[in-house]
Coordinates of C-alpha atoms in Angstrom, one line a residue:
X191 CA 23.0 132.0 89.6
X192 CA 26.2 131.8 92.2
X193 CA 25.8 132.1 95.5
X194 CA 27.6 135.0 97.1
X195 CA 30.8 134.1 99.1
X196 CA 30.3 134.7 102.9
X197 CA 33.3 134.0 104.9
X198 CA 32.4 132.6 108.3
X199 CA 36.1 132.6 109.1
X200 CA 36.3 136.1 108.6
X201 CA 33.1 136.7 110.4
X202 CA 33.7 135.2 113.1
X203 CA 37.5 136.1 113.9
X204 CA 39.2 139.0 112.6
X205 CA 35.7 141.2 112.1
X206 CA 35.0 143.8 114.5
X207 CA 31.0 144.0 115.7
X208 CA 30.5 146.9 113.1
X209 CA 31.8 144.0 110.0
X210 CA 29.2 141.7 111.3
X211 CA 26.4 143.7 111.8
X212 CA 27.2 145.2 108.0
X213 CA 27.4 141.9 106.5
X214 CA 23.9 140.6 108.1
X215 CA 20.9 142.0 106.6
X216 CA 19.0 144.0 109.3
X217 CA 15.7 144.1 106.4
X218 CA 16.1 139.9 106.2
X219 CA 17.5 138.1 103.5
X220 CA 16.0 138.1 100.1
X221 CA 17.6 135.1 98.0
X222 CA 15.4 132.5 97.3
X223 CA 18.1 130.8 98.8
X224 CA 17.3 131.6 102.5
X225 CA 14.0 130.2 102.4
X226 CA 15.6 126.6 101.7
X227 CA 14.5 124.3 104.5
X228 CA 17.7 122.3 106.2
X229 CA 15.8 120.5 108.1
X230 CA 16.3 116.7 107.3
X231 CA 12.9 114.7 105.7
X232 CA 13.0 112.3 108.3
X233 CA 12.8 115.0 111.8
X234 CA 9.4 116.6 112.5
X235 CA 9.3 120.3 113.1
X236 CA 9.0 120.3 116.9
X237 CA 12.2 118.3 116.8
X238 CA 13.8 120.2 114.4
X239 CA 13.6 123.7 116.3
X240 CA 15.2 122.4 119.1
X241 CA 18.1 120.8 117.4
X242 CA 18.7 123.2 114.6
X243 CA 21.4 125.2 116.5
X244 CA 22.6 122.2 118.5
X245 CA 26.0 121.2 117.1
X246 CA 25.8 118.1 118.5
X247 CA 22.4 116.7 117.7
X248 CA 22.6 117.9 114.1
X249 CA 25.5 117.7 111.9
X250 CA 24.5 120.3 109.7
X251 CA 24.3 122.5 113.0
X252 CA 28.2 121.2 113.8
X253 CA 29.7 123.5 110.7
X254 CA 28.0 126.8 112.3
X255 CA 27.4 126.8 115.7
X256 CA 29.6 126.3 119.1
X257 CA 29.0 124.9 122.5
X258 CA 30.9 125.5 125.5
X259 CA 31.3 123.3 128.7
X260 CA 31.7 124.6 132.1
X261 CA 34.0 122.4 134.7
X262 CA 32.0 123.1 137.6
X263 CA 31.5 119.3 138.5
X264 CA 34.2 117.7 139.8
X265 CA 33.1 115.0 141.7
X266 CA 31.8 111.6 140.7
X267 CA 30.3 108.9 141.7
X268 CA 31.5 105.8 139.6
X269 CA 34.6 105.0 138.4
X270 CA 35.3 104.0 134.9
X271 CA 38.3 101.8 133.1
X272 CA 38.8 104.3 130.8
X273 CA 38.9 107.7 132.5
X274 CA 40.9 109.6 134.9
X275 CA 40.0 113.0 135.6
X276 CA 43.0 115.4 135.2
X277 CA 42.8 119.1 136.6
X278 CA 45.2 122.0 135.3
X279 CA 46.0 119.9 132.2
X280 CA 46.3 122.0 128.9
X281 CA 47.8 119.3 126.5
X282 CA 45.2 116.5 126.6
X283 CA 42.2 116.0 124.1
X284 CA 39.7 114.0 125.6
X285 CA 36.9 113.9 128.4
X286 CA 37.5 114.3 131.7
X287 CA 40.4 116.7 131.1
X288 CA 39.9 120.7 132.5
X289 CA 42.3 123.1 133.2
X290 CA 40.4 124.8 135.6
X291 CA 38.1 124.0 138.0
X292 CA 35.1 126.7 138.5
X293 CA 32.9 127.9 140.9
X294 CA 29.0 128.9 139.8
X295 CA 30.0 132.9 140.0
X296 CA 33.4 132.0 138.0
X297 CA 31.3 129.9 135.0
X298 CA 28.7 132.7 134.6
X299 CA 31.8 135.4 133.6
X300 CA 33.4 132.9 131.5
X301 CA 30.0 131.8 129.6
X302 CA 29.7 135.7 129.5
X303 CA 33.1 136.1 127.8
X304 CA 32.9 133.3 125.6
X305 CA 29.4 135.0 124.5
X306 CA 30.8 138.2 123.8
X307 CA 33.5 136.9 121.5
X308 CA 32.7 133.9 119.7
X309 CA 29.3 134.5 118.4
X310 CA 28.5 131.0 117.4
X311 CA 28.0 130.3 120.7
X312 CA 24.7 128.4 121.1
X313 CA 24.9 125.6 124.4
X314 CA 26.5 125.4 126.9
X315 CA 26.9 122.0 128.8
X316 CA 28.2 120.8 132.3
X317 CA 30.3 117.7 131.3
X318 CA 32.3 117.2 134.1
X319 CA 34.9 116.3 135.0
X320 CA 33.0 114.5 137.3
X321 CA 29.3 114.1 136.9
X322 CA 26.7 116.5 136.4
X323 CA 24.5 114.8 138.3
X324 CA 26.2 114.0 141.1
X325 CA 27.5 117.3 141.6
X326 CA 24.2 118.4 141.1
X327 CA 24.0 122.0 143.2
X328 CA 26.9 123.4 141.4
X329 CA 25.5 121.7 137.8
X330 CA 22.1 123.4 138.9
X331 CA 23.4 126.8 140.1
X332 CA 25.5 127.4 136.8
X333 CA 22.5 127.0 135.3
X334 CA 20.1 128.8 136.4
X335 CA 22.9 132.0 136.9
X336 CA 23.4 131.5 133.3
X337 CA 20.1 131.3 132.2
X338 CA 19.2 134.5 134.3
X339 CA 21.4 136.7 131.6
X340 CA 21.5 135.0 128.4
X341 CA 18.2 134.0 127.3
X342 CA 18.5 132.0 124.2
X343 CA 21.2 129.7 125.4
X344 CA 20.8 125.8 125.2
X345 CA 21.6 124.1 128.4
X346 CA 22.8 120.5 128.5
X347 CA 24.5 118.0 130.6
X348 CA 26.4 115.2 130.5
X349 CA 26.4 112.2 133.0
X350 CA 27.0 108.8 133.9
X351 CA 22.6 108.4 134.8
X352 CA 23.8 107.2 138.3
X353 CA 22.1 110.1 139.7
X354 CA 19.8 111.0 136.9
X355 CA 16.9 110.1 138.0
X356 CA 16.8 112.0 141.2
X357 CA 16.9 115.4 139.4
X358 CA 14.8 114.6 135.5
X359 CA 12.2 117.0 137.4
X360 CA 14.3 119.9 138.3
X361 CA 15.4 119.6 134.3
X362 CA 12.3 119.9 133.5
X363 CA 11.7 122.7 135.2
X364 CA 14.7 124.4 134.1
X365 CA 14.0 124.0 130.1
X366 CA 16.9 121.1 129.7
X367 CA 16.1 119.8 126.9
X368 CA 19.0 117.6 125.6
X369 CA 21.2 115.4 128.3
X370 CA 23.9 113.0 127.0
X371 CA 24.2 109.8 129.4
X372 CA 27.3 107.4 128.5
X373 CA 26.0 103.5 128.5
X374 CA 28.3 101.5 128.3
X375 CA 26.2 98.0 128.5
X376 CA 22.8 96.6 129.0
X377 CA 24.7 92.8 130.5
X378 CA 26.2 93.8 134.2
X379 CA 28.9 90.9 133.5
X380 CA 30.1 92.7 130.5
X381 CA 29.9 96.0 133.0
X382 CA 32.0 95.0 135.5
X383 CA 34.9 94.8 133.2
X384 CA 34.1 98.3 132.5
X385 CA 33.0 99.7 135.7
X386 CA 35.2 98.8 139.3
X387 CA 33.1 100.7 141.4
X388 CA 30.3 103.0 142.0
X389 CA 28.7 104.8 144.7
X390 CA 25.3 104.6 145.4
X391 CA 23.1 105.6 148.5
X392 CA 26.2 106.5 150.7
X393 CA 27.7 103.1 149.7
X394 CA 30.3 101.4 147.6
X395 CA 29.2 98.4 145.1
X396 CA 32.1 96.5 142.8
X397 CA 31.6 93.8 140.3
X398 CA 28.7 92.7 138.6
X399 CA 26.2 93.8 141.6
X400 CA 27.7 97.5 140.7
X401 CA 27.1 97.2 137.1
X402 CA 23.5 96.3 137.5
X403 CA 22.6 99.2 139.5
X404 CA 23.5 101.1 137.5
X405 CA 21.8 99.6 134.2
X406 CA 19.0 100.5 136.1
X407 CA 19.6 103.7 137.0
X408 CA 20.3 104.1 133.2
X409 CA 17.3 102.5 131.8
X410 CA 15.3 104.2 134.3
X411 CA 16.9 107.9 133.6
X412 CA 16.1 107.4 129.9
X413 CA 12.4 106.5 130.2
X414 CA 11.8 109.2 132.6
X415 CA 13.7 111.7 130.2
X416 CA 12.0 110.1 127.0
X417 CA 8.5 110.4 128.9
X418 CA 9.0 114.3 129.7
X419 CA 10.0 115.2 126.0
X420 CA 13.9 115.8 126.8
X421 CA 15.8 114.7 123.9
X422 CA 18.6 112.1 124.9
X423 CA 21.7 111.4 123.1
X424 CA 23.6 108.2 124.5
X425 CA 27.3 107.6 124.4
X426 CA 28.8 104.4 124.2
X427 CA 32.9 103.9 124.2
X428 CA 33.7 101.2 122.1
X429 CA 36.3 98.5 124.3
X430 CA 37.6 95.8 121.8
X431 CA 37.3 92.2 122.9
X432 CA 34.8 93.7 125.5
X433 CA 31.9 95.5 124.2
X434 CA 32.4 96.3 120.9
X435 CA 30.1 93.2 119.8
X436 CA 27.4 93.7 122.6
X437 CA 27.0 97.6 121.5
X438 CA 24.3 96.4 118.9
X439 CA 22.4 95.1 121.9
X440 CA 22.9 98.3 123.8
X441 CA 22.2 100.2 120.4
X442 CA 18.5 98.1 120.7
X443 CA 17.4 98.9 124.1
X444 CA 18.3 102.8 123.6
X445 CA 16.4 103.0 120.8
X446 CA 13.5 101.0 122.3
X447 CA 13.8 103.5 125.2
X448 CA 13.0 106.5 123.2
X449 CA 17.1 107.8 122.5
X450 CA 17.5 110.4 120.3
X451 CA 20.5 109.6 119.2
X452 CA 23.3 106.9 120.0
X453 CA 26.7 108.1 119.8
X454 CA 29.6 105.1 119.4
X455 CA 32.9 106.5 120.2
X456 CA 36.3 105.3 120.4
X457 CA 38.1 103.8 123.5
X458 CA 41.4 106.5 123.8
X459 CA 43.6 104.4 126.1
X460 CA 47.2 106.0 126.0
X461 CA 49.3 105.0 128.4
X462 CA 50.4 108.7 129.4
X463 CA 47.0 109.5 130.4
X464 CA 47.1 106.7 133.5
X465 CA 44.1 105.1 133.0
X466 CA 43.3 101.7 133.9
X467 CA 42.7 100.9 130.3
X468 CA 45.8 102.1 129.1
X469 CA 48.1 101.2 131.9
X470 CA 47.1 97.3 130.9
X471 CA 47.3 97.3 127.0
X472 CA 43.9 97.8 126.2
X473 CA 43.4 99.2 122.4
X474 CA 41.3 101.7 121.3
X475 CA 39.1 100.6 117.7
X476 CA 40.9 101.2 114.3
X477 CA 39.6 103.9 112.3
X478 CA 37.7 101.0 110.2
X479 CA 36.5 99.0 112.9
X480 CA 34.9 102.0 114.3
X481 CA 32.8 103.0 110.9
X482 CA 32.3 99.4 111.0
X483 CA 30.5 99.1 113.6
X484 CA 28.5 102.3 113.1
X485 CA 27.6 100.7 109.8
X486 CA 26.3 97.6 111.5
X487 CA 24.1 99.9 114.0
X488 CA 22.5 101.9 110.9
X489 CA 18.6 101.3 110.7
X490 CA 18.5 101.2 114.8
X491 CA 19.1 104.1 117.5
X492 CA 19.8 107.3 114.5
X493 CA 23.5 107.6 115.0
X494 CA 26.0 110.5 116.0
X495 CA 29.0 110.0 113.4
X496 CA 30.5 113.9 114.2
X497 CA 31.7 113.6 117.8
X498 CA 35.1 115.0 119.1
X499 CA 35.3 113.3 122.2
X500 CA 35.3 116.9 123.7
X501 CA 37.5 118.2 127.5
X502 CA 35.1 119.0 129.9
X503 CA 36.3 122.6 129.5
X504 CA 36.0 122.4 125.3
X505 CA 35.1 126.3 123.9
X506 CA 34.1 126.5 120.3
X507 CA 33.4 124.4 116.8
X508 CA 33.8 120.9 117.2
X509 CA 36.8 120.0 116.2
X510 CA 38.5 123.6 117.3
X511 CA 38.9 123.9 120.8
X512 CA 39.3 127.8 122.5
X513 CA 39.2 126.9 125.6
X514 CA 42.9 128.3 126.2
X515 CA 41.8 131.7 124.8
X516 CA 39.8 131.9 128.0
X517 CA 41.4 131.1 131.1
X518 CA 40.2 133.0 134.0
X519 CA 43.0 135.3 134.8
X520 CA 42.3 136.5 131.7
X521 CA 38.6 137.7 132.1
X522 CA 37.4 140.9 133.7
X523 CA 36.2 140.5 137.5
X524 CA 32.7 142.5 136.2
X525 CA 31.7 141.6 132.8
X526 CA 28.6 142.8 131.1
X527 CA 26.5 140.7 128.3
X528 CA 26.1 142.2 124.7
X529 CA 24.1 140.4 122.7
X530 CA 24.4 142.0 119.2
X531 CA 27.4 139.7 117.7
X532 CA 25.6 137.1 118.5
X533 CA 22.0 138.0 117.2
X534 CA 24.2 139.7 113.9
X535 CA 25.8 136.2 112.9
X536 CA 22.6 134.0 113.5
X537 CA 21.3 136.6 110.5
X538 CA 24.5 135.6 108.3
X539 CA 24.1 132.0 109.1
X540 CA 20.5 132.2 108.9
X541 CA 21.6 133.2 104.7
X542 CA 24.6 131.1 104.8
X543 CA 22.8 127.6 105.3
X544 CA 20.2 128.4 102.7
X545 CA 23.0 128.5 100.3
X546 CA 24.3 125.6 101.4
X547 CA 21.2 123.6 101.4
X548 CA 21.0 124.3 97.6
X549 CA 23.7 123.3 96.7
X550 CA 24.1 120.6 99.0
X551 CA 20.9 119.5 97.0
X552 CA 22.3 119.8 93.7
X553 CA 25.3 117.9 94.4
X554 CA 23.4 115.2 95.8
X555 CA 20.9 114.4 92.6
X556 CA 24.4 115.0 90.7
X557 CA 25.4 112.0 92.8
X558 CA 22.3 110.0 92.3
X559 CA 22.5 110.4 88.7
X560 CA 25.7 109.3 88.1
X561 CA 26.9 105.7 87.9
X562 CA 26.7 103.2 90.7
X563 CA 30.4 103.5 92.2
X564 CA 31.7 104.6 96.4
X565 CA 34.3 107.4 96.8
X566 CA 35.4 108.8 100.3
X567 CA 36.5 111.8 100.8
X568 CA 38.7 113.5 103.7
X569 CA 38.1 117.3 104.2
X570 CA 40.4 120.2 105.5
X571 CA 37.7 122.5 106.9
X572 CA 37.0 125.8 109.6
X573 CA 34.1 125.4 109.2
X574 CA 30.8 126.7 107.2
X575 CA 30.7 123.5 105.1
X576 CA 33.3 125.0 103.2
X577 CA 37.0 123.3 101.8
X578 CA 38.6 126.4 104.0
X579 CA 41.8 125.1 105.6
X580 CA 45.4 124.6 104.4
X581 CA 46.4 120.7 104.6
X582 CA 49.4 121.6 106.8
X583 CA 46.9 123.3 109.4
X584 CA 45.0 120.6 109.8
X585 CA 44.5 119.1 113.0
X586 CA 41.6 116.1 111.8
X587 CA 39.9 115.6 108.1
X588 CA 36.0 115.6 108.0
X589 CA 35.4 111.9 106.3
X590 CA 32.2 112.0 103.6
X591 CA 31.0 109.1 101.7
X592 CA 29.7 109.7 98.1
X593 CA 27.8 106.6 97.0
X594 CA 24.9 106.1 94.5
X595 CA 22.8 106.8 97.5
X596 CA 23.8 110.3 98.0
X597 CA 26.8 112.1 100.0
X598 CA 27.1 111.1 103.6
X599 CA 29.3 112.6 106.4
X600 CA 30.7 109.2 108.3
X601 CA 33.1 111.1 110.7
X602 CA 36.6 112.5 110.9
X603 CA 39.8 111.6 111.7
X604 CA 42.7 113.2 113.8
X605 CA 45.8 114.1 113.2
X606 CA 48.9 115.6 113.9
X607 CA 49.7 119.3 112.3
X608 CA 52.3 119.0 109.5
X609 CA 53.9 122.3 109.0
X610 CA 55.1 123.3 112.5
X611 CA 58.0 124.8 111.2
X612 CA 60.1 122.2 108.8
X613 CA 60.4 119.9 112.7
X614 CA 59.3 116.3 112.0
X615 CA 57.5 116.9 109.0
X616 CA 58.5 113.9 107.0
X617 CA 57.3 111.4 110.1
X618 CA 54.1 113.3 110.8
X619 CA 53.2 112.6 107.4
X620 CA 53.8 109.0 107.6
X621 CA 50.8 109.6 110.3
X622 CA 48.2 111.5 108.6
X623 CA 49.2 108.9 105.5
X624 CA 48.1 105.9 108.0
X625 CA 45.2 108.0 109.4
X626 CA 44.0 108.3 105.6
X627 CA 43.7 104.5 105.0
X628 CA 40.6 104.1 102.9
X629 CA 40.4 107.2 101.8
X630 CA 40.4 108.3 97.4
X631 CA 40.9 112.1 97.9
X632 CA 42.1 114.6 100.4
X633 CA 40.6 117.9 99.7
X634 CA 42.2 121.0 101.0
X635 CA 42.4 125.3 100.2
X636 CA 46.2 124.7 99.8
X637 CA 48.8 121.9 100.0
X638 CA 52.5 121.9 99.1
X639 CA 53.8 119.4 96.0
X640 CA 55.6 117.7 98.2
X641 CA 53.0 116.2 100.7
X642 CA 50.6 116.7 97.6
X643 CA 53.2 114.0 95.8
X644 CA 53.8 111.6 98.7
X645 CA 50.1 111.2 99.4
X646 CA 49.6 110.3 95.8
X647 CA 52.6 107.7 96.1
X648 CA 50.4 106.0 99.0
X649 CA 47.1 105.8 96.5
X650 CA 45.5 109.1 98.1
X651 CA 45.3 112.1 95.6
X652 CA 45.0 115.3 96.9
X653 CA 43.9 118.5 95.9
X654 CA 43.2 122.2 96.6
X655 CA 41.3 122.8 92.8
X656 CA 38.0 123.0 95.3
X657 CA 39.6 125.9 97.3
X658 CA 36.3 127.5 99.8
X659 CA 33.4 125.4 97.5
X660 CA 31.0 123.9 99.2
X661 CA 32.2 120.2 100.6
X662 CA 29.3 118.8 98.9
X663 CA 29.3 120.3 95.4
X664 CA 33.3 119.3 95.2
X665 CA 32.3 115.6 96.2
X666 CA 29.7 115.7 93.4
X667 CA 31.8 117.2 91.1
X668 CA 34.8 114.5 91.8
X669 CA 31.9 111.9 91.9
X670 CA 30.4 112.8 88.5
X671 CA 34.4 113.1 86.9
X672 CA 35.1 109.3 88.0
X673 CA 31.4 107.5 87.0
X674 CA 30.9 109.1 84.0
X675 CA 27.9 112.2 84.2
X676 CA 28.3 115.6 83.4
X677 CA 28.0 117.6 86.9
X678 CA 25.7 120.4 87.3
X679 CA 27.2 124.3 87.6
X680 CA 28.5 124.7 91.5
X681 CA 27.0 126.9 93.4
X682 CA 29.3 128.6 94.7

């Protein structure tokens, strides 16, 4: 039997609170469907509960739910190659970039009117743009402000783990239970190419003596967080020619640290953003060497492939950035919590991913009982697992993997818009073509023949026939088509 069609989109934009609260079921759900675990084989229960909304310690999680960071840390106390912090900057992608700065008081009414309107709100984080740690009483009073009016709100932050172990109690003590620290290395000669400086105990250390501080301080931060029961997700940006090989080495002593995850990103290092890196040449990875890389790290530290590389003021999906929709000047000097859009969507979700999970399940032993054969798959999505989004709206693909294994998301790729209004379409689609190297098929709920044409020209075939199925069940269906088995009824 089909599952019904429930438009998170919809839900979640254009419906009024009234919409919402119609379309969840104030009874509780009763499909059989709704009572299908989507919780992976290989994560306990305890685990599970606290990552289940988190969208970024569970992919799953990244297709329904939302974070929002807070830019109420501006100072820091290292200084990295590959960063420079940028204040009142609107048209950069990347961390360390904020529009606006915020005071505690300012955070809590913007947290308040991100809650109010974009009900997939589930964490909010303090990642910058300096350090979390550092700037501890601000990182500390936005929490506890924020915790004082919405209850069920993850907290997390982000930092360097300079200053990380000086506050793992106050954490503690304030229910933080996911922090992201950025390691970079585990050899201080590899870090001092990395790091220039850093600050410690009112002083500045440079060069390798630097570097091995703060190893320490990293090393040290992670056991203590490990040790408390505070799950730990560790970023590592991938420098060719100078860590890229020594990141399986880092990927060792995470994971023998207690790391909940290790997330390998992607040195950005464009000149216009002035940073050290990209002022002296310095490349970021290829799309392939990246995966590559990844793929050599599978079976140690469990690894985060659905990263965006968020601003420090990011608001929404991964991959869909608000933040603009809420600028300051824009929100009401007294602002008042409602919860119900919120509590109303977690009961459509709730319904949502136990459709999913079926036939997420079904396209998988579709997979498995096909012929032994690898297809990869770039996605146009909005969200909700769902092929929802027109290929000229697309601002990055979601990248699955379809093997004799299974179906496995391996990350996404960005890339510029194509229909901004017939301006520069025919060279923005020589970019997505490059950004598509490796990929067999683009799926999509609409292209044009023309880019539909060119893309097959370049080996990529691309289709809308999948328009709002599940990712998953059109993968199987594709899978089954090219190695020869009969796929089972969608459903959806």
């Amino acid at each position: 039997m089909s599952a019904p069609m429930i438009s998170l989109e919809s839900a979640t934009s254009t419906t009024s609170l009234d919409q919402l609260l119609a379309t969840a079921k104030p009874s509780g759900c009763t499909s059989s469907s709704c009572g299908v675990s989507t919780k992976p084989a290989d994560v306990d229960q305890a685990i599970w509960a606290k990552i289940k909304n988190h969208p970024c310690y569970s992919e799953e999680a990244h297709h329904y739910f939302a974070r929002m960071h807070v830019a109420v840390a501006p100072a820091c106390n290292i200084q990295c190659n590959y960063c420079n912090r940028k204040y009142d900057c609107a048209n950069e992608s990347r961390p360390g970039v904020v529009s606006e700065k915020l005071t505690p008081d300012q955070a809590l009414r913007k947290v308040i009117a991100v809650a109010n309107e974009v009900p997939q709100l589930s964490v909010l984080g303090v990642a910058g743009p300096g350090d979390a740690c550092y700037d501890w009483k601000k990182t500390k009073e936005t929490f506890e402000r924020v915790a004082g009016e919405i209850h069920d709100i993850k907290l997390c932050i982000s930092t360097n783990g300079l200053a990380l172990p000086d506050h793992v109690a106050e954490l503690v003590d304030m229910n933080v239970d996911h922090v992201t620290i950025t390691i970079n290395m585990v050899d201080p000669e590899i870090g001092a190419k990395i790091y220039p400086w850093i600050f410690y105990h009112n002083r500045r250390y440079t060069g390798i003596e630097a570097a091995r501080i703060l190893h320490e301080r990293q090393m040290l931060g992670l056991e203590m967080l490990t040790a408390c029961g505070i799950l730990t997700k560790v970023n590592s940006v991938m420098i060719p020619g100078v860590n890229d090989e020594h990141l399986v080495e880092v990927n060792k002593w995470v994971k023998e640290r207690g790391a909940f995850l290790h997330n390998v990103m992607p040195l950005i290092s464009d000149p216009a953003h002035g940073t050290y890196y990209g002022l002296t040449g310095q490349r970021g990875p290829l799309a392939l060497e990246l995966k590559a890389l990844q793929d050599r790290l599978e079976g140690g530290a469990k690894l985060m492939r659905h990263c965006r590389q968020c601003r420090a003021d990011a608001v929404g999906l991964l991959g869909d950035d608000r933040g603009q929709e809420f600028a300051l000047d824009q929100i009401p000097g007294e602002i008042t919590y409602d919860a119900r859009k919120r509590e109303a969507y977690r009961e459509v979700v709730a319904r949502e991913r136990g459709y999913h999970a079926t036939a997420k399940s079904e396209a998988i032993e579709t997979v498995k009982a096909a012929g032994d054969g690898s297809l990869h798959v770039a996605v146009a999505t909005k969200g909700g697992g769902r092929i929802n989004e027109h290929f000229g709206h697309a601002k990055e693909f979601q990248v699955y993997e379809a093997s004799s294994r299974g179906i496995t998301y391996v990350g996404h790729r960005k890339i510029e818009q194509y229909c901004l209004g017939g301006m520069g379409e025919e060279a923005t689609l020589d970019g997505i073509i490059t950004a598509l190297v490796g990929i067999d098929v683009v799926l999509c709920a609409k292209i044009g023949e023309c880019p539909k044409t060119q893309l097959m020209e370049a080996g990529v075939r691309a289709t809308d026939a999948y328009c709002y199925d599940y990712i998953e069940t059109a993968i199987g269906t594709l899978y089954a088509a090219k190695f020869g088995v009969e796929p089972q009824a969608a459903t959806a």
